[in-house]
GROMACS .gro file of C-alpha atoms in nm:
model
  217
    1MET     CA    1   6.847  12.605   2.075
    2SER     CA    2   6.729  12.631   2.434
    3ASN     CA    3   6.777  12.358   2.690
    4ALA     CA    4   6.400  12.298   2.711
    5ASN     CA    5   6.368  12.239   2.333
    6ALA     CA    6   6.669  12.011   2.331
    7LYS     CA    7   6.524  11.808   2.615
    8GLN     CA    8   6.187  11.774   2.439
    9GLN     CA    9   6.354  11.657   2.120
   10CYS     CA   10   6.558  11.406   2.320
   11LEU     CA   11   6.245  11.269   2.484
   12LEU     CA   12   6.065  11.245   2.152
   13GLY     CA   13   6.357  11.067   1.993
   14CYS     CA   14   6.381  10.816   2.278
   15CYS     CA   15   6.009  10.740   2.253
   16ILE     CA   16   6.039  10.685   1.876
   17MET     CA   17   6.341  10.456   1.929
   18GLY     CA   18   6.146  10.262   2.193
   19ALA     CA   19   5.852  10.222   1.956
   20LEU     CA   20   6.084  10.104   1.679
   21SER     CA   21   6.237   9.852   1.923
   22GLY     CA   22   5.887   9.721   1.997
   23LEU     CA   23   5.806   9.701   1.624
   24VAL     CA   24   6.125   9.508   1.553
   25CYS     CA   25   6.042   9.273   1.840
   26PHE     CA   26   5.687   9.223   1.700
   27VAL     CA   27   5.818   9.130   1.355
   28MET     CA   28   6.081   8.894   1.496
   29MET     CA   29   5.827   8.720   1.719
   30LEU     CA   30   5.591   8.657   1.427
   31MET     CA   31   5.860   8.532   1.192
   32PHE     CA   32   6.083   8.326   1.412
   33SER     CA   33   5.879   8.222   1.715
   34GLU     CA   34   5.570   8.019   1.787
   35TYR     CA   35   5.393   8.313   1.960
   36SER     CA   36   5.048   8.410   1.831
   37LEU     CA   37   4.957   8.754   1.708
   38THR     CA   38   4.832   8.855   2.051
   39GLY     CA   39   5.145   8.726   2.222
   40SER     CA   40   5.370   8.903   1.976
   41ILE     CA   41   5.186   9.234   2.029
   42PHE     CA   42   5.215   9.193   2.407
   43MET     CA   43   5.592   9.127   2.390
   44ALA     CA   44   5.637   9.425   2.152
   45LEU     CA   45   5.460   9.654   2.401
   46VAL     CA   46   5.676   9.522   2.685
   47VAL     CA   47   5.996   9.586   2.490
   48ALA     CA   48   5.881   9.933   2.389
   49GLY     CA   49   5.774  10.014   2.747
   50ILE     CA   50   6.116   9.912   2.881
   51SER     CA   51   6.346  10.051   2.612
   52SER     CA   52   6.188  10.400   2.600
   53PRO     CA   53   6.243  10.490   2.972
   54LEU     CA   54   6.584  10.326   2.958
   55MET     CA   55   6.699  10.542   2.668
   56ILE     CA   56   6.545  10.854   2.828
   57PHE     CA   57   6.747  10.786   3.143
   58MET     CA   58   7.068  10.723   2.944
   59PHE     CA   59   7.047  11.014   2.696
   60CYS     CA   60   6.812  11.282   2.832
   61ARG     CA   61   6.908  11.330   3.201
   62GLU     CA   62   7.092  11.650   3.292
   63LEU     CA   63   7.459  11.616   3.371
   64PRO     CA   64   7.671  11.872   3.562
   65PRO     CA   65   7.892  12.094   3.344
   66ILE     CA   66   8.234  11.958   3.272
   67GLY     CA   67   8.500  12.091   3.512
   68THR     CA   68   8.266  12.155   3.808
   69ALA     CA   69   8.302  11.929   4.110
   70ALA     CA   70   8.008  11.834   4.323
   71GLN     CA   71   7.998  12.033   4.641
   72PRO     CA   72   7.980  11.833   4.968
   73ALA     CA   73   7.634  11.828   5.120
   74SER     CA   74   7.760  11.946   5.455
   75VAL     CA   75   8.083  12.061   5.604
   76ARG     CA   76   8.210  11.875   5.906
   77GLN     CA   77   8.171  12.081   6.217
   78ASP     CA   78   8.507  11.980   6.355
   79GLU     CA   79   8.696  12.068   6.030
   80PRO     CA   80   8.882  12.400   6.070
   81ALA     CA   81   8.798  12.671   5.820
   82ARG     CA   82   9.065  12.714   5.557
   83PRO     CA   83   9.206  13.066   5.527
   84VAL     CA   84   9.113  13.260   5.219
   85PRO     CA   85   9.423  13.366   5.020
   86GLY     CA   86   9.497  13.734   5.072
   87ALA     CA   87   9.269  13.769   5.374
   88THR     CA   88   9.420  13.870   5.705
   89THR     CA   89   9.314  13.676   6.007
   90THR     CA   90   9.343  13.789   6.364
   91PRO     CA   91   9.470  13.508   6.588
   92LYS     CA   92   9.245  13.430   6.878
   93PRO     CA   93   9.399  13.506   7.215
   94VAL     CA   94   9.510  13.193   7.392
   95ALA     CA   95   9.380  13.170   7.745
   96VAL     CA   96   9.671  13.111   7.978
   97PRO     CA   97   9.568  12.919   8.288
   98GLU     CA   98   9.635  13.102   8.607
   99PRO     CA   99   9.903  12.935   8.814
  100LYS     CA  100   9.760  12.754   9.106
  101GLN     CA  101   9.857  12.897   9.436
  102ALA     CA  102  10.081  12.668   9.622
  103ALA     CA  103   9.905  12.520   9.914
  104ALA     CA  104  10.021  12.674  10.231
  105ALA     CA  105  10.267  12.444  10.385
  106LYS     CA  106  10.132  12.301  10.700
  107PRO     CA  107  10.357  12.372  10.991
  108ALA     CA  108  10.536  12.066  11.095
  109SER     CA  109  10.392  11.939  11.412
  110ALA     CA  110  10.627  11.979  11.695
  111PRO     CA  111  10.768  11.649  11.807
  112ALA     CA  112  10.601  11.522  12.112
  113ALA     CA  113  10.802  11.596  12.415
  114ALA     CA  114  10.977  11.290  12.537
  115ALA     CA  115  10.821  11.157  12.850
  116PRO     CA  116  11.053  11.207  13.140
  117ALA     CA  117  11.216  10.894  13.263
  118ALA     CA  118  11.050  10.754  13.567
  119ALA     CA  119  11.255  10.856  13.862
  120SER     CA  120  11.365  10.580  14.092
  121ASP     CA  121  11.175  10.584  14.415
  122ASP     CA  122  11.444  10.577  14.678
  123GLY     CA  123  11.174  10.475  14.927
  124ASP     CA  124  11.200  10.120  14.784
  125LYS     CA  125  11.579  10.114  14.801
  126PRO     CA  126  11.703   9.836  15.030
  127GLU     CA  127  11.891   9.958  15.336
  128GLY     CA  128  12.266   9.939  15.288
  129LEU     CA  129  12.575   9.957  15.506
  130THR     CA  130  12.854  10.209  15.504
  131ALA     CA  131  13.107   9.925  15.538
  132ALA     CA  132  13.116   9.549  15.579
  133ARG     CA  133  13.060   9.410  15.926
  134ASP     CA  134  13.384   9.333  16.108
  135GLY     CA  135  13.559   9.477  15.804
  136LYS     CA  136  13.492   9.171  15.590
  137GLY     CA  137  13.197   9.107  15.363
  138ASP     CA  138  13.063   8.776  15.234
  139ASN     CA  139  13.182   8.635  14.902
  140LEU     CA  140  12.885   8.753  14.698
  141LYS     CA  141  13.033   8.577  14.394
  142GLU     CA  142  12.889   8.255  14.541
  143ILE     CA  143  12.548   8.382  14.417
  144LYS     CA  144  12.498   8.266  14.062
  145GLY     CA  145  12.490   8.573  13.834
  146VAL     CA  146  12.724   8.784  14.051
  147GLY     CA  147  13.073   8.819  13.909
  148PRO     CA  148  13.368   9.024  14.036
  149LYS     CA  149  13.253   9.341  13.866
  150LEU     CA  150  12.896   9.309  13.989
  151GLU     CA  151  13.020   9.231  14.341
  152ASN     CA  152  13.214   9.559  14.345
  153LEU     CA  153  12.902   9.742  14.223
  154LEU     CA  154  12.693   9.589  14.504
  155ASN     CA  155  12.955   9.683  14.762
  156SER     CA  156  12.955  10.040  14.633
  157MET     CA  157  12.578  10.046  14.688
  158GLY     CA  158  12.621   9.925  15.050
  159TYR     CA  159  12.546   9.554  15.007
  160TYR     CA  160  12.815   9.325  15.146
  161HIS     CA  161  12.638   9.026  15.305
  162PHE     CA  162  12.406   8.740  15.209
  163ASP     CA  163  12.151   8.827  15.477
  164GLN     CA  164  12.108   9.175  15.329
  165ILE     CA  165  12.011   9.032  14.989
  166ALA     CA  166  11.804   8.754  15.151
  167GLY     CA  167  11.586   9.016  15.322
  168TRP     CA  168  11.493   9.214  15.008
  169SER     CA  169  11.119   9.249  14.942
  170ALA     CA  170  10.965   9.237  14.597
  171LYS     CA  171  10.969   9.619  14.572
  172GLU     CA  172  11.330   9.630  14.684
  173VAL     CA  173  11.425   9.364  14.428
  174ALA     CA  174  11.255   9.575  14.159
  175TRP     CA  175  11.447   9.884  14.274
  176VAL     CA  176  11.783   9.706  14.258
  177ASP     CA  177  11.696   9.551  13.920
  178GLU     CA  178  11.630   9.902  13.785
  179ASN     CA  179  11.940  10.063  13.934
  180LEU     CA  180  12.208   9.806  13.855
  181GLN     CA  181  12.380  10.005  13.579
  182GLY     CA  182  12.474   9.763  13.300
  183PHE     CA  183  12.314   9.468  13.480
  184LYS     CA  184  11.946   9.559  13.499
  185GLY     CA  185  11.713   9.270  13.578
  186ARG     CA  186  11.982   9.033  13.703
  187VAL     CA  187  11.843   9.008  14.057
  188SER     CA  188  11.507   8.861  13.962
  189ARG     CA  189  11.633   8.677  13.656
  190ASP     CA  190  11.899   8.479  13.846
  191GLY     CA  191  11.701   8.440  14.170
  192TRP     CA  192  11.950   8.613  14.399
  193VAL     CA  193  11.715   8.632  14.699
  194ASP     CA  194  11.652   8.254  14.714
  195GLN     CA  195  12.023   8.178  14.678
  196ALA     CA  196  12.113   8.437  14.941
  197LYS     CA  197  11.869   8.286  15.193
  198ILE     CA  198  12.042   7.947  15.164
  199LEU     CA  199  12.390   8.097  15.189
  200ALA     CA  200  12.294   8.330  15.478
  201ALA     CA  201  12.170   8.024  15.675
  202GLY     CA  202  12.511   7.857  15.631
  203GLY     CA  203  12.401   7.629  15.350
  204GLU     CA  204  12.551   7.573  15.009
  205THR     CA  205  12.426   7.569  14.654
  206GLU     CA  206  12.565   7.375  14.363
  207PHE     CA  207  12.708   7.700  14.224
  208SER     CA  208  12.862   7.812  14.555
  209LYS     CA  209  13.041   7.474  14.582
  210ARG     CA  210  13.198   7.529  14.244
  211VAL     CA  211  13.308   7.879  14.350
  212ASP     CA  212  13.460   7.745  14.673
  213ASP     CA  213  13.646   7.476  14.475
  214GLY     CA  214  13.788   7.742  14.242
  215ASP     CA  215  13.610   7.607  13.935
  216VAL     CA  216  13.445   7.942  13.848
  217TYR     CA  217  13.680   8.230  13.931
   0.00000   0.00000   0.00000
């Protein structure tokens, strides 16, 4: 029997079963309900109209053969293709990125040449003596800030007397401040010129009194 004939017979059988269901409903409505003849006929038609399509759907629709699985509607684009057994596949060449060329090392900038130290202008150097007058210099230690070592340094530079230091100009003070090795800045910081003016005039300072009394050295 062909599939078409089988389907027709199934449809016919479902329609007959639906009609029988409507007939049974009609008889039941007349015998056991308060519906009139018209109401019973209407309910029988409703039951027949519902049961026939329902049975057609349940018994007459085509089903896929047993053992066959439904194929997916579409294959995901990102899913890799599975290799077929026995088929040889040629691997795709892998692109190897070219090594980046190392950036040319920038030449290290040459260190800036150190600025030459400002040379002392001997034109601002105070005038000195080759030796102390009358062979004896003043006690320069009476100037606050001048100790024995610094006194020897001043003598070696030609400065032996208070009046020499008292006559230094601002430029000369700056020159001596810059050239006192190990004692730079002491002249202006301790006010040597002002003290020397007092001592050169025969006066005394509070510090010179302490030196004369032996309280300092």
